[in-house]
PDB file of C-alpha atoms in Angstrom:
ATOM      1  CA  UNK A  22    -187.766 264.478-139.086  1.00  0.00           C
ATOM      2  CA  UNK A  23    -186.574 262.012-136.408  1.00  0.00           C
ATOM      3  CA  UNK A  24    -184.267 264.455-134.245  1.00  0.00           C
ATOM      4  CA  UNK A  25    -181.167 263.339-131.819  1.00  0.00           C
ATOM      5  CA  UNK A  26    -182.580 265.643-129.039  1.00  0.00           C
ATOM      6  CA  UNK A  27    -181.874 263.475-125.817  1.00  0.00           C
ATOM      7  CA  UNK A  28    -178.382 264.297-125.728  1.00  0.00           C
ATOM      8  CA  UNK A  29    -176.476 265.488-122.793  1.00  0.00           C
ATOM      9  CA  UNK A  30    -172.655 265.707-123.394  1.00  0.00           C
ATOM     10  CA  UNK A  31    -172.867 266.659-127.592  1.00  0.00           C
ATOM     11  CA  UNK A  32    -174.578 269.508-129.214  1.00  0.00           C
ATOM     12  CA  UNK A  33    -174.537 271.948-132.275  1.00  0.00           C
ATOM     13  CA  UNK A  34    -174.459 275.458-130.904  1.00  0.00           C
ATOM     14  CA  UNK A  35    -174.889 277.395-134.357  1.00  0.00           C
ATOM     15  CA  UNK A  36    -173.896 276.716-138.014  1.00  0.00           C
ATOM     16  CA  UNK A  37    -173.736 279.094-140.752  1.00  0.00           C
ATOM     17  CA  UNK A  38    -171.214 279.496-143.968  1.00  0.00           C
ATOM     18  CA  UNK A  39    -170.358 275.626-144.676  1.00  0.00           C
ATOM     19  CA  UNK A  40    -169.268 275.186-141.283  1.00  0.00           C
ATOM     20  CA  UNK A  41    -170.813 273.686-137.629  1.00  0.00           C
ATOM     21  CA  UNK A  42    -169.742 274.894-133.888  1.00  0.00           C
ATOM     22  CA  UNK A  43    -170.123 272.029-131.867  1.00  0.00           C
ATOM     23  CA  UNK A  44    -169.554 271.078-127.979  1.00  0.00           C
ATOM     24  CA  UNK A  45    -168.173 267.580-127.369  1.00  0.00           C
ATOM     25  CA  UNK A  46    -168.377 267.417-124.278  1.00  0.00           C
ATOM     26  CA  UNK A  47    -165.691 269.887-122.817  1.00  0.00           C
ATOM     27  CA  UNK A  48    -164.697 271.053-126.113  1.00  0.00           C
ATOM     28  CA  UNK A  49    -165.423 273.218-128.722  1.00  0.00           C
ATOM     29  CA  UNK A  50    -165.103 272.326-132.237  1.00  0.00           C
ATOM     30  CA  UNK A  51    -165.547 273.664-135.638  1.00  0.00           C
ATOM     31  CA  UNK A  52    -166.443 271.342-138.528  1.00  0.00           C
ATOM     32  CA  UNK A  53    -167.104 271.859-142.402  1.00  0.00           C
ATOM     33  CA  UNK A  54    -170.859 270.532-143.149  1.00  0.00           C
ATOM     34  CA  UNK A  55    -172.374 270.277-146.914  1.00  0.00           C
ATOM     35  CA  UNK A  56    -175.506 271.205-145.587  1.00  0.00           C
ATOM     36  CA  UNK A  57    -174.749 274.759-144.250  1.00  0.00           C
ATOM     37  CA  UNK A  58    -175.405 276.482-147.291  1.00  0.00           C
ATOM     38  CA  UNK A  59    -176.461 279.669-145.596  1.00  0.00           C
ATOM     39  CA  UNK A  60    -174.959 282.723-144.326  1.00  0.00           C
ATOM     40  CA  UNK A  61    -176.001 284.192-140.753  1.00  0.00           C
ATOM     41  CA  UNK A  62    -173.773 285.983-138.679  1.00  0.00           C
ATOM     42  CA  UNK A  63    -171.391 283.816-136.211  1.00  0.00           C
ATOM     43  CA  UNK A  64    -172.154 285.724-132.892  1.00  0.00           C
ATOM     44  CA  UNK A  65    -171.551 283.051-130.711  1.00  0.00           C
ATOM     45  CA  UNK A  66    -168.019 283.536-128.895  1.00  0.00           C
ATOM     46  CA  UNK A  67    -167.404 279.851-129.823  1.00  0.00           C
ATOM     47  CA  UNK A  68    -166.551 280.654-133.557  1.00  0.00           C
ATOM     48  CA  UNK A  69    -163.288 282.573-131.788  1.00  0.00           C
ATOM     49  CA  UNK A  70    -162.548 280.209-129.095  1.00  0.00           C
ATOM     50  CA  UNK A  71    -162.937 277.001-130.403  1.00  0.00           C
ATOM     51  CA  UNK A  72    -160.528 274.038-129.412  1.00  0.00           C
ATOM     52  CA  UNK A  73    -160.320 272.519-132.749  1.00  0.00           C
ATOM     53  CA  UNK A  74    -161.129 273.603-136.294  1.00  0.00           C
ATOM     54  CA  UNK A  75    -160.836 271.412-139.082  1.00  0.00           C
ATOM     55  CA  UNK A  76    -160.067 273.571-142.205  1.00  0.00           C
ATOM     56  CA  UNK A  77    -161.370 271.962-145.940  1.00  0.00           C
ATOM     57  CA  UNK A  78    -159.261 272.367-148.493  1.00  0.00           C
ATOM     58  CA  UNK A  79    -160.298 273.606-151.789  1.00  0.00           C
ATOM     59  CA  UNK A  80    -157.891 270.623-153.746  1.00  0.00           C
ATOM     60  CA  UNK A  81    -160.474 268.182-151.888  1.00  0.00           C
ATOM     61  CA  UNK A  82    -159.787 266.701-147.711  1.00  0.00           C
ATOM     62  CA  UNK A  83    -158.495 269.301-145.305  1.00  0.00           C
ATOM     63  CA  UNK A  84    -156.445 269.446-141.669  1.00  0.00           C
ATOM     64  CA  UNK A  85    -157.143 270.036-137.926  1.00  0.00           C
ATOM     65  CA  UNK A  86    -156.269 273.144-136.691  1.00  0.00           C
ATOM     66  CA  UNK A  87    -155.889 272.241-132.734  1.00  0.00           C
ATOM     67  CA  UNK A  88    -155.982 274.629-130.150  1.00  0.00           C
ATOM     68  CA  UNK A  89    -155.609 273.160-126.265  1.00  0.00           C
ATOM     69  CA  UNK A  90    -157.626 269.882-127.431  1.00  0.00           C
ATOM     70  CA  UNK A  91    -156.464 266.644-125.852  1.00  0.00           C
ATOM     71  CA  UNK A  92    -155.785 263.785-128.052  1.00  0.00           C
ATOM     72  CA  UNK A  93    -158.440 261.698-127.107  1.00  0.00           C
ATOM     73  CA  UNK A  94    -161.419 262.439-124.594  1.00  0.00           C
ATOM     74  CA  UNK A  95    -164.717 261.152-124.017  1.00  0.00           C
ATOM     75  CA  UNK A  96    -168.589 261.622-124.237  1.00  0.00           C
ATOM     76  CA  UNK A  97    -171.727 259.691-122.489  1.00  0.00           C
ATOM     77  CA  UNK A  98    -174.843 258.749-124.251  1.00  0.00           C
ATOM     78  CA  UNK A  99    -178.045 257.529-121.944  1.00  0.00           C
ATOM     79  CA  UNK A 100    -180.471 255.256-123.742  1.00  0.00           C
ATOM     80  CA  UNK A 101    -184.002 255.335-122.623  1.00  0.00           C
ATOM     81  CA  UNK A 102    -183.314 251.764-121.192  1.00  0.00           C
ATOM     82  CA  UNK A 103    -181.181 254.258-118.250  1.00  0.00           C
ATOM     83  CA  UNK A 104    -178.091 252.074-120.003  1.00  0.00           C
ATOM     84  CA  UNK A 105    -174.990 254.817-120.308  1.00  0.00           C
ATOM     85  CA  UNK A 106    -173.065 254.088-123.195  1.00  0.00           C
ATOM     86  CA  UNK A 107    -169.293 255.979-122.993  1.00  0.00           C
ATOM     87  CA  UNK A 108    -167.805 257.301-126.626  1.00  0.00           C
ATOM     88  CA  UNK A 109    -163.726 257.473-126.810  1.00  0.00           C
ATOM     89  CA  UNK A 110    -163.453 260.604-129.584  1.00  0.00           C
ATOM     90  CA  UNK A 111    -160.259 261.639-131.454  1.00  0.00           C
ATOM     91  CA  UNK A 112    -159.796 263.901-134.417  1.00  0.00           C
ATOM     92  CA  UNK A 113    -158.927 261.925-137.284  1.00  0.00           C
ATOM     93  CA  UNK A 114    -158.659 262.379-141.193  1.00  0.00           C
ATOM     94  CA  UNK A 115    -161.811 263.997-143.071  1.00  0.00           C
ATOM     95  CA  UNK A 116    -163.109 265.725-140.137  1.00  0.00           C
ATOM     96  CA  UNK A 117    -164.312 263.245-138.163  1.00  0.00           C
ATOM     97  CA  UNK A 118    -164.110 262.830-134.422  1.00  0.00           C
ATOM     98  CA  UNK A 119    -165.755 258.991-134.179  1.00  0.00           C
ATOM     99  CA  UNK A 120    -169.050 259.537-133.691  1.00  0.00           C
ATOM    100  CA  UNK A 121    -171.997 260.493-135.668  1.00  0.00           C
ATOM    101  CA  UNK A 122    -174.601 261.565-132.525  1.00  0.00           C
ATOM    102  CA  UNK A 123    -177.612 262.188-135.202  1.00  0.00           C
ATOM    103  CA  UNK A 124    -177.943 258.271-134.900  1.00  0.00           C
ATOM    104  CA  UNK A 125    -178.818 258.375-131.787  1.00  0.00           C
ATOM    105  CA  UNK A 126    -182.543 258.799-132.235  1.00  0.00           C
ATOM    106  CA  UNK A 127    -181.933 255.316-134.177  1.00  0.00           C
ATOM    107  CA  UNK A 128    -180.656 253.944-131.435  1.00  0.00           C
ATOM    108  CA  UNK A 129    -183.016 254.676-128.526  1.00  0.00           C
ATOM    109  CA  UNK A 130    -185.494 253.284-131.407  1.00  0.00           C
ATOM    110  CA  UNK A 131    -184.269 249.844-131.904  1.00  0.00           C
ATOM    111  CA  UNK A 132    -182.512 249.615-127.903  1.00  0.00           C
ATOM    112  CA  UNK A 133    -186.123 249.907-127.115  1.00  0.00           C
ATOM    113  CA  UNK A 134    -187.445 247.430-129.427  1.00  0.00           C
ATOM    114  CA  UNK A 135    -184.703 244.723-128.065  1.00  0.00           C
ATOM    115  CA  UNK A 136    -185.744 245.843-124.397  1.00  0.00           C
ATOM    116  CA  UNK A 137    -189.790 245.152-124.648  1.00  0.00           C
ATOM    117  CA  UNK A 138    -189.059 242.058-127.674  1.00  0.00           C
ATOM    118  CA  UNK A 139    -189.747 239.456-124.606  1.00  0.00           C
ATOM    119  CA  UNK A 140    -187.283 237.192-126.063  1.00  0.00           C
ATOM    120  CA  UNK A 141    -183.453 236.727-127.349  1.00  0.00           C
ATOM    121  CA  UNK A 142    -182.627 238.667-129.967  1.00  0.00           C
ATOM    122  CA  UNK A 143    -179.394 238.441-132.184  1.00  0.00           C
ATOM    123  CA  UNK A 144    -178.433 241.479-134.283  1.00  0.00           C
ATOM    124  CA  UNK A 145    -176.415 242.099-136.836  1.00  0.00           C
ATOM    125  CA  UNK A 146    -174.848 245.667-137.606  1.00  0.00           C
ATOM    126  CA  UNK A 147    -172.967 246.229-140.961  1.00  0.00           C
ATOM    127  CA  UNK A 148    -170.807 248.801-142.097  1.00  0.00           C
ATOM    128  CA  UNK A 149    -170.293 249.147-138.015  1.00  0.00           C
ATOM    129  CA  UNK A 150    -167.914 252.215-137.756  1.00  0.00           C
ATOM    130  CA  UNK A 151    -166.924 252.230-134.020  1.00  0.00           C
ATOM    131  CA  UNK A 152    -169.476 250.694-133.031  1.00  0.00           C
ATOM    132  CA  UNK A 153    -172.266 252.818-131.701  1.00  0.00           C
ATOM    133  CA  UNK A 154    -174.986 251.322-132.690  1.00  0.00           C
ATOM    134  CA  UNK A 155    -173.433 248.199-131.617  1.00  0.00           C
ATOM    135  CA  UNK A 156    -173.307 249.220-128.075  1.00  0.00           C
ATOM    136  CA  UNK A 157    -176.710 250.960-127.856  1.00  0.00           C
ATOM    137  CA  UNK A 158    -177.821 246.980-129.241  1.00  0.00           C
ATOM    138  CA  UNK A 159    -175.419 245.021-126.634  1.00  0.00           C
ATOM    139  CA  UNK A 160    -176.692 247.418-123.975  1.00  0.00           C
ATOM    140  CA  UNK A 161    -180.656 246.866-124.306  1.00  0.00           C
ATOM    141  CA  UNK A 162    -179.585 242.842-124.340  1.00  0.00           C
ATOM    142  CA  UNK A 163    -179.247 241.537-127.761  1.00  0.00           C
ATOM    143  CA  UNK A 164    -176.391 239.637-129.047  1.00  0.00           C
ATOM    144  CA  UNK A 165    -174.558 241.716-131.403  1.00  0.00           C
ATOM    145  CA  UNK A 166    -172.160 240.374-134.762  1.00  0.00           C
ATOM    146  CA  UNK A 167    -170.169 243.750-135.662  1.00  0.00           C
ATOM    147  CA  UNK A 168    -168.964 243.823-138.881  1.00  0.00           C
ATOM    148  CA  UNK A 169    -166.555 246.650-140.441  1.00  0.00           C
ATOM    149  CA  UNK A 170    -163.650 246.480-143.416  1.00  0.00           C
ATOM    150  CA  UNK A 171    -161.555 248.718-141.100  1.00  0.00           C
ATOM    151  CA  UNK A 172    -159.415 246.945-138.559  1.00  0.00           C
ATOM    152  CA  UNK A 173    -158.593 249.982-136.852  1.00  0.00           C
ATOM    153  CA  UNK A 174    -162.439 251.420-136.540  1.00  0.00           C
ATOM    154  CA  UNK A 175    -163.438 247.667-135.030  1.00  0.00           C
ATOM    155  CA  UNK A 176    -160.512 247.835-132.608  1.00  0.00           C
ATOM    156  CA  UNK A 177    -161.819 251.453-131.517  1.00  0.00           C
ATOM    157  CA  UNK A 178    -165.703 250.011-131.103  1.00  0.00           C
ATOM    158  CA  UNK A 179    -164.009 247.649-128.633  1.00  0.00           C
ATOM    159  CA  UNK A 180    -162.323 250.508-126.802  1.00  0.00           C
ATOM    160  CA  UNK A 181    -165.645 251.947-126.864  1.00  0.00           C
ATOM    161  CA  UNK A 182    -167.679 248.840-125.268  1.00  0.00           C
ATOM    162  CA  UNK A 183    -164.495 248.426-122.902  1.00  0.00           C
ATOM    163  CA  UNK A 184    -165.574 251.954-121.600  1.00  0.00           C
ATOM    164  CA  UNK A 185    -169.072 251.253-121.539  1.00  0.00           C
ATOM    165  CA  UNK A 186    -168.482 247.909-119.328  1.00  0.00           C
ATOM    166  CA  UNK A 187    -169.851 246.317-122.102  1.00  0.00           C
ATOM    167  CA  UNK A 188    -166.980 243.972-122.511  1.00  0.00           C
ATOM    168  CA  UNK A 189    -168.202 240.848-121.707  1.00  0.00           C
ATOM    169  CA  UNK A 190    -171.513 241.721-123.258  1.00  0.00           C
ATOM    170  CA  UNK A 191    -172.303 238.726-126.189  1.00  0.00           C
ATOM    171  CA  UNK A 192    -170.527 240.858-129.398  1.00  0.00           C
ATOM    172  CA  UNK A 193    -168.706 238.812-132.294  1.00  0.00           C
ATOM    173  CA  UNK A 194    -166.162 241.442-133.541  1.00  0.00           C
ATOM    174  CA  UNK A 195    -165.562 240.716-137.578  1.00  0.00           C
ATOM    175  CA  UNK A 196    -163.078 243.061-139.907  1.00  0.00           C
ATOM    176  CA  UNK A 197    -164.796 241.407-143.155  1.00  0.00           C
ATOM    177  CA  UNK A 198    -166.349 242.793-145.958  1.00  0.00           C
ATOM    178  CA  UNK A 199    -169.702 243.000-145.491  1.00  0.00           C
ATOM    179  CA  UNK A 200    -171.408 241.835-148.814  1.00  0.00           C
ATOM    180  CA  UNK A 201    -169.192 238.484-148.652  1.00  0.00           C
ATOM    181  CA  UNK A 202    -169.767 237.817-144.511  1.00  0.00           C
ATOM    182  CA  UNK A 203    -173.583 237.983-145.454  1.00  0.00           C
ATOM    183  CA  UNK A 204    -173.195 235.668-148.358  1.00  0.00           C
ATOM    184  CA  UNK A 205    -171.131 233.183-146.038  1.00  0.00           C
ATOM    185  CA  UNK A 206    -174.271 234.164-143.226  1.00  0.00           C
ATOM    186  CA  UNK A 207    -176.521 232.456-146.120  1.00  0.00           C
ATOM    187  CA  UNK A 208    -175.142 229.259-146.787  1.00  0.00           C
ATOM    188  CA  UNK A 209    -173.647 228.760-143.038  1.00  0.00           C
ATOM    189  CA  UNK A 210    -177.738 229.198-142.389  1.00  0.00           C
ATOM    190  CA  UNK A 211    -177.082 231.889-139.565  1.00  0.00           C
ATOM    191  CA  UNK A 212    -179.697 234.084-139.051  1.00  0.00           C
ATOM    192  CA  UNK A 213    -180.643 237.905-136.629  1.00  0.00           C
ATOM    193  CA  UNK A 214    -183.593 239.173-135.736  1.00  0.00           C
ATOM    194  CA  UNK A 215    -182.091 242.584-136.152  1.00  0.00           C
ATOM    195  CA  UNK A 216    -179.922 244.250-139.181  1.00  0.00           C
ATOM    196  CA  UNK A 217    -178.591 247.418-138.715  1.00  0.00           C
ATOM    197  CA  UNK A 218    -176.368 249.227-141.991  1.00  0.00           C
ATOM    198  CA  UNK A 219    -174.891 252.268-142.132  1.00  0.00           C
ATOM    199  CA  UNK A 220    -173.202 251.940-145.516  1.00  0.00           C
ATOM    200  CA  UNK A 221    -171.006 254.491-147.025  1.00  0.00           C
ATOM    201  CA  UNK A 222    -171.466 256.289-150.203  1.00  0.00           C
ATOM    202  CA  UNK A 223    -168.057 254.649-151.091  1.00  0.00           C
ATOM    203  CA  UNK A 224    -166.113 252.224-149.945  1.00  0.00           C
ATOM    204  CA  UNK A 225    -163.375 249.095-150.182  1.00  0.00           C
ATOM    205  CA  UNK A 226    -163.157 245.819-148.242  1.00  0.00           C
ATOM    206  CA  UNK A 227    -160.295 244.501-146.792  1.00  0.00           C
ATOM    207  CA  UNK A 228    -159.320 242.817-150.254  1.00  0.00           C
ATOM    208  CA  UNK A 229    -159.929 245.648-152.212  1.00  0.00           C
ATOM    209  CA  UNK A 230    -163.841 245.487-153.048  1.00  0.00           C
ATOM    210  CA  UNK A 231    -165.172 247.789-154.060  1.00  0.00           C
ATOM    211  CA  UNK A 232    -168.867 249.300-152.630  1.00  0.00           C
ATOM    212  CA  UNK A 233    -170.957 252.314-154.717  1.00  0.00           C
ATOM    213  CA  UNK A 234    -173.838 252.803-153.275  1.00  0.00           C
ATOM    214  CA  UNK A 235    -175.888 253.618-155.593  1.00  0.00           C
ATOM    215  CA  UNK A 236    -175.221 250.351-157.543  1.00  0.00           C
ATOM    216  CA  UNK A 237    -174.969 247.966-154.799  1.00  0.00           C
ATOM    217  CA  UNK A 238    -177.436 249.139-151.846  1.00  0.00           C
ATOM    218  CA  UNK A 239    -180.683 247.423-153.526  1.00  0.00           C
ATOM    219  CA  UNK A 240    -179.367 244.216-153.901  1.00  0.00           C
ATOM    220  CA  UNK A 241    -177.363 244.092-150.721  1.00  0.00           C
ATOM    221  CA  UNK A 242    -180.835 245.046-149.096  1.00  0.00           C
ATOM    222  CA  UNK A 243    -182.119 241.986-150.759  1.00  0.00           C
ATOM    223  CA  UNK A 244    -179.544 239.702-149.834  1.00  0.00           C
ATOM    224  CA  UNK A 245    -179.931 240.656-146.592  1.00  0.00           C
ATOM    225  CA  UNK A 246    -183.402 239.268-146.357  1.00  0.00           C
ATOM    226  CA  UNK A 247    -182.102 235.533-146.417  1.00  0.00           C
ATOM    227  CA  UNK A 248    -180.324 235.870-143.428  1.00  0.00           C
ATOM    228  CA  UNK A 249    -183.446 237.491-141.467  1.00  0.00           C
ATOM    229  CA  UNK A 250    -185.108 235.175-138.599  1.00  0.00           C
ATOM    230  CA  UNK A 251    -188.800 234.044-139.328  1.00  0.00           C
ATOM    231  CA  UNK A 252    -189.883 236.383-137.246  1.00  0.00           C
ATOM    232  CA  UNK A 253    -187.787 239.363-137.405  1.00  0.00           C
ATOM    233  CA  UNK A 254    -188.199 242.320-134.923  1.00  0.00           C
ATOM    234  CA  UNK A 255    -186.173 245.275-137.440  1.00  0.00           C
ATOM    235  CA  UNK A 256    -184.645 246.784-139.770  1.00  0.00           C
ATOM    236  CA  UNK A 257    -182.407 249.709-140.200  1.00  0.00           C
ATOM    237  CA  UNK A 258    -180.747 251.244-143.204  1.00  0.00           C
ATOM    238  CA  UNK A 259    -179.139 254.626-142.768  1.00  0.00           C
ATOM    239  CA  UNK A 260    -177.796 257.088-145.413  1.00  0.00           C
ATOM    240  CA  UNK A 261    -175.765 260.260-145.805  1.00  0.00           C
ATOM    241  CA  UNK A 262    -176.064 260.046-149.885  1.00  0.00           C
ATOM    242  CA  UNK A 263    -178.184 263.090-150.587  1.00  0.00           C
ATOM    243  CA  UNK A 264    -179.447 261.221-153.594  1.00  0.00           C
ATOM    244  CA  UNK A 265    -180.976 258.629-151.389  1.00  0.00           C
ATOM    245  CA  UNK A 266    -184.168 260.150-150.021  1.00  0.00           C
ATOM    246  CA  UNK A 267    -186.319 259.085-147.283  1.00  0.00           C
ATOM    247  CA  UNK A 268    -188.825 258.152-150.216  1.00  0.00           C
ATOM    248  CA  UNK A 269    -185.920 255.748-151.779  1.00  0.00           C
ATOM    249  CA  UNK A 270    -185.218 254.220-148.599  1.00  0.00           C
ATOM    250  CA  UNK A 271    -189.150 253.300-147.752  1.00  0.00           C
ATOM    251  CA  UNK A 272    -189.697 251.982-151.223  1.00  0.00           C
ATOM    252  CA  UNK A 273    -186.264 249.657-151.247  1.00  0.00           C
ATOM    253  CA  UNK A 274    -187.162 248.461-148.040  1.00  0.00           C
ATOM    254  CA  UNK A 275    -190.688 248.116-148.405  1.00  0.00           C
ATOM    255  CA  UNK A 276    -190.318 246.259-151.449  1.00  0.00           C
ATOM    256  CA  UNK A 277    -188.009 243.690-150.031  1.00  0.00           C
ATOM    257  CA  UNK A 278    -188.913 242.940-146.003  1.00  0.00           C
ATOM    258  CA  UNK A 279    -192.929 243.921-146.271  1.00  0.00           C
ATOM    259  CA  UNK A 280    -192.829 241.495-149.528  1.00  0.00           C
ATOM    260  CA  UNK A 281    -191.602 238.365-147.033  1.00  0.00           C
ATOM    261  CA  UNK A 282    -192.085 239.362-143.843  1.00  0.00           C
ATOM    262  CA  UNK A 283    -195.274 241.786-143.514  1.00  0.00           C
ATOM    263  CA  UNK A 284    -194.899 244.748-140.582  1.00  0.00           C
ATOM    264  CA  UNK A 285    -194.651 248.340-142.122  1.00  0.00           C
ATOM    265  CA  UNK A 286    -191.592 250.352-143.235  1.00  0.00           C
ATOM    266  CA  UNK A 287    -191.244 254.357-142.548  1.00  0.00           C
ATOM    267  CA  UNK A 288    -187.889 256.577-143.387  1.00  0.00           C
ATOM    268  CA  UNK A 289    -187.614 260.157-142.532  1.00  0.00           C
ATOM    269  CA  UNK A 290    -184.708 262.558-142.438  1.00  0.00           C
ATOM    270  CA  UNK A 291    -182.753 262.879-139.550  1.00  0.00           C
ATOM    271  CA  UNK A 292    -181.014 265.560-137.543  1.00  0.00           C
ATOM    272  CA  UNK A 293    -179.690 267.661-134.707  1.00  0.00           C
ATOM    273  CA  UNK A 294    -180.979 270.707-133.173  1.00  0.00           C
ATOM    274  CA  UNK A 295    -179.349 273.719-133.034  1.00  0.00           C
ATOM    275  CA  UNK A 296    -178.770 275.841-130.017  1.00  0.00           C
ATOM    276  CA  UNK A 297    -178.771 279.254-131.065  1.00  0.00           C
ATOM    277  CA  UNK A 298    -181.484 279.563-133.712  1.00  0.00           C
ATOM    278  CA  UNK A 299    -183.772 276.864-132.910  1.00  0.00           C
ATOM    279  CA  UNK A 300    -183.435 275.108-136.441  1.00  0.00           C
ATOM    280  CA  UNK A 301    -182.846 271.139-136.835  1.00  0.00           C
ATOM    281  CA  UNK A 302    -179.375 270.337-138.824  1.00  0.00           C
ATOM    282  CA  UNK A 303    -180.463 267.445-141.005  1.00  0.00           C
ATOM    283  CA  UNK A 304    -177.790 264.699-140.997  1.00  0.00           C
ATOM    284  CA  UNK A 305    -179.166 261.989-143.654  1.00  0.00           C
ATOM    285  CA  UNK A 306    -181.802 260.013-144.102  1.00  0.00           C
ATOM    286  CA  UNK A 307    -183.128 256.759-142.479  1.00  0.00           C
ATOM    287  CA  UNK A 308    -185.431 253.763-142.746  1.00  0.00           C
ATOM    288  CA  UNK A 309    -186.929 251.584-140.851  1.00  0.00           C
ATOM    289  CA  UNK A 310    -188.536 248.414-140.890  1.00  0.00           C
ATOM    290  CA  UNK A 311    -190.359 246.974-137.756  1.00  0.00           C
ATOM    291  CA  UNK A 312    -193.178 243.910-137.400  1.00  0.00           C
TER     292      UNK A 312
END
């Protein structure tokens, strides 16, 4: 497992019964997480002092439950390049605060890839949330095109490289779906030396497109490969689909980037440790291709 361990301002404390108890920085917040399937006692104090608690519903979503939490506050990340990288956090619908930290063994990988490539290197990040791996890419040098269907989660990732002083850094900032900016990529004859995705189980574009996973992650993989450089330095594809295992990933990628461009493909789970017990949360799976 490929474990987010370098972390200084995030970490889970203890999880049991469906739920996570997580410092943010400051803060202490409870989360529901599909993995927890087990039941060990919640001794830590932080189960009854918590700052937020975000409470599932059993008719499907859920709502915050705050309790002296600001509404927005911030968290620093340092990439092995010694590049800080500054994370603006809010609560928002289904849980989420703006940040998944697991991916942050991802992106000390690939920052240190750009770092040692010797040469420019243009990247490409997909499905680009707010931006994280986006700054850990701008940060180690590359020139980054972020792409994400959400307006609002693309203006956040520039409120994120804003507080990284990353604003000036080379980024193209793109609300687009990301199937039909690739196939535009293609015939404009644009190319990276990077691709990063993070795509979700379930989606829409901006027009109403619609993305499954499961049927459209192979092909969009393969699409992808047209718009790699002749001498490409990675690969990334992340997923939190339990159904796509680290062996699915490897073999999808495998198939299409070894096929054209040689190098060697590896996925693994990845995850967070836990404070109290010593145990690794798993988060997902990822894969990754390198030369």
């Amino acid at each position: 497992m490929w474990i987010a361990d370098r972390w200084e301002d995030y970490q889970v404390i203890d999880c049991s019964s469906g739920e996570k108890l997580e410092y943010w920085g400051p803060y202490t917040l409870v989360r529901p997480d599909p993995q927890v399937i087990w039941k060990t006692p919640k001794k830590n104090p932080g189960w009854k002092n918590m700052n937020g608690h975000y409470h599932r519903s059993n008719k499907g979503g859920g709502e915050w439950e705050f309790f002296n939490l600001p509404e927005q506050w911030d968290i620093h990340y340092t990439l092995p390049c010694d590049k800080t990288l500054t994370f603006n956090l809010k609560p928002f619908s289904f849980k989420h605060t703006g940040l998944f930290p697991e991916q942050a063994t991802n992106w000390d990988w690939f920052s240190e890839k750009i770092k040692n490539a010797g040469r420019p290197v243009k990247v490409l990040n997909l499905f680009a949330y707010t931006g994280g791996a986006t700054l850990a890419a701008a940060a180690a040098g590359a020139q980054v095109t972020h792409v994400d269907a959400s307006k609002g989660m693309v203006g956040w990732a520039k409120e994120n490289a804003r507080s990284s002083g990353l604003e000036d850094a080379p980024v193209r900032w793109l609300v687009d779906d990301c199937v039909k900016f690739v196939e535009r990529e293609i015939r404009r004859g644009n190319k990276y030396d990077g691709i990063i995705m993070d795509p979700p189980s379930y989606g829409r574009g901006p027009k109403g497109e619609i993305w499954k996973i499961e049927d459209s992650i192979y092909d969009f993989i393969k699409l992808t490969t047209e718009i790699l450089s002749d001498e490409p330095l990675f690969y990334l594809v992340n997923s939190y689909t339990t159904g796509l295992q680290p062996a699915v990933l490897t073999y999808m990628i495998s198939t299409e980037i070894e096929k054209k461009f040689g190098g060697h493909t590896t996925a693994n789970e990845i995850g967070l440790p836990v404070k109290d017990t010593g145990l690794v949360l798993p988060c997902g799976a990822s894969g990754r291709w390198e030369k």
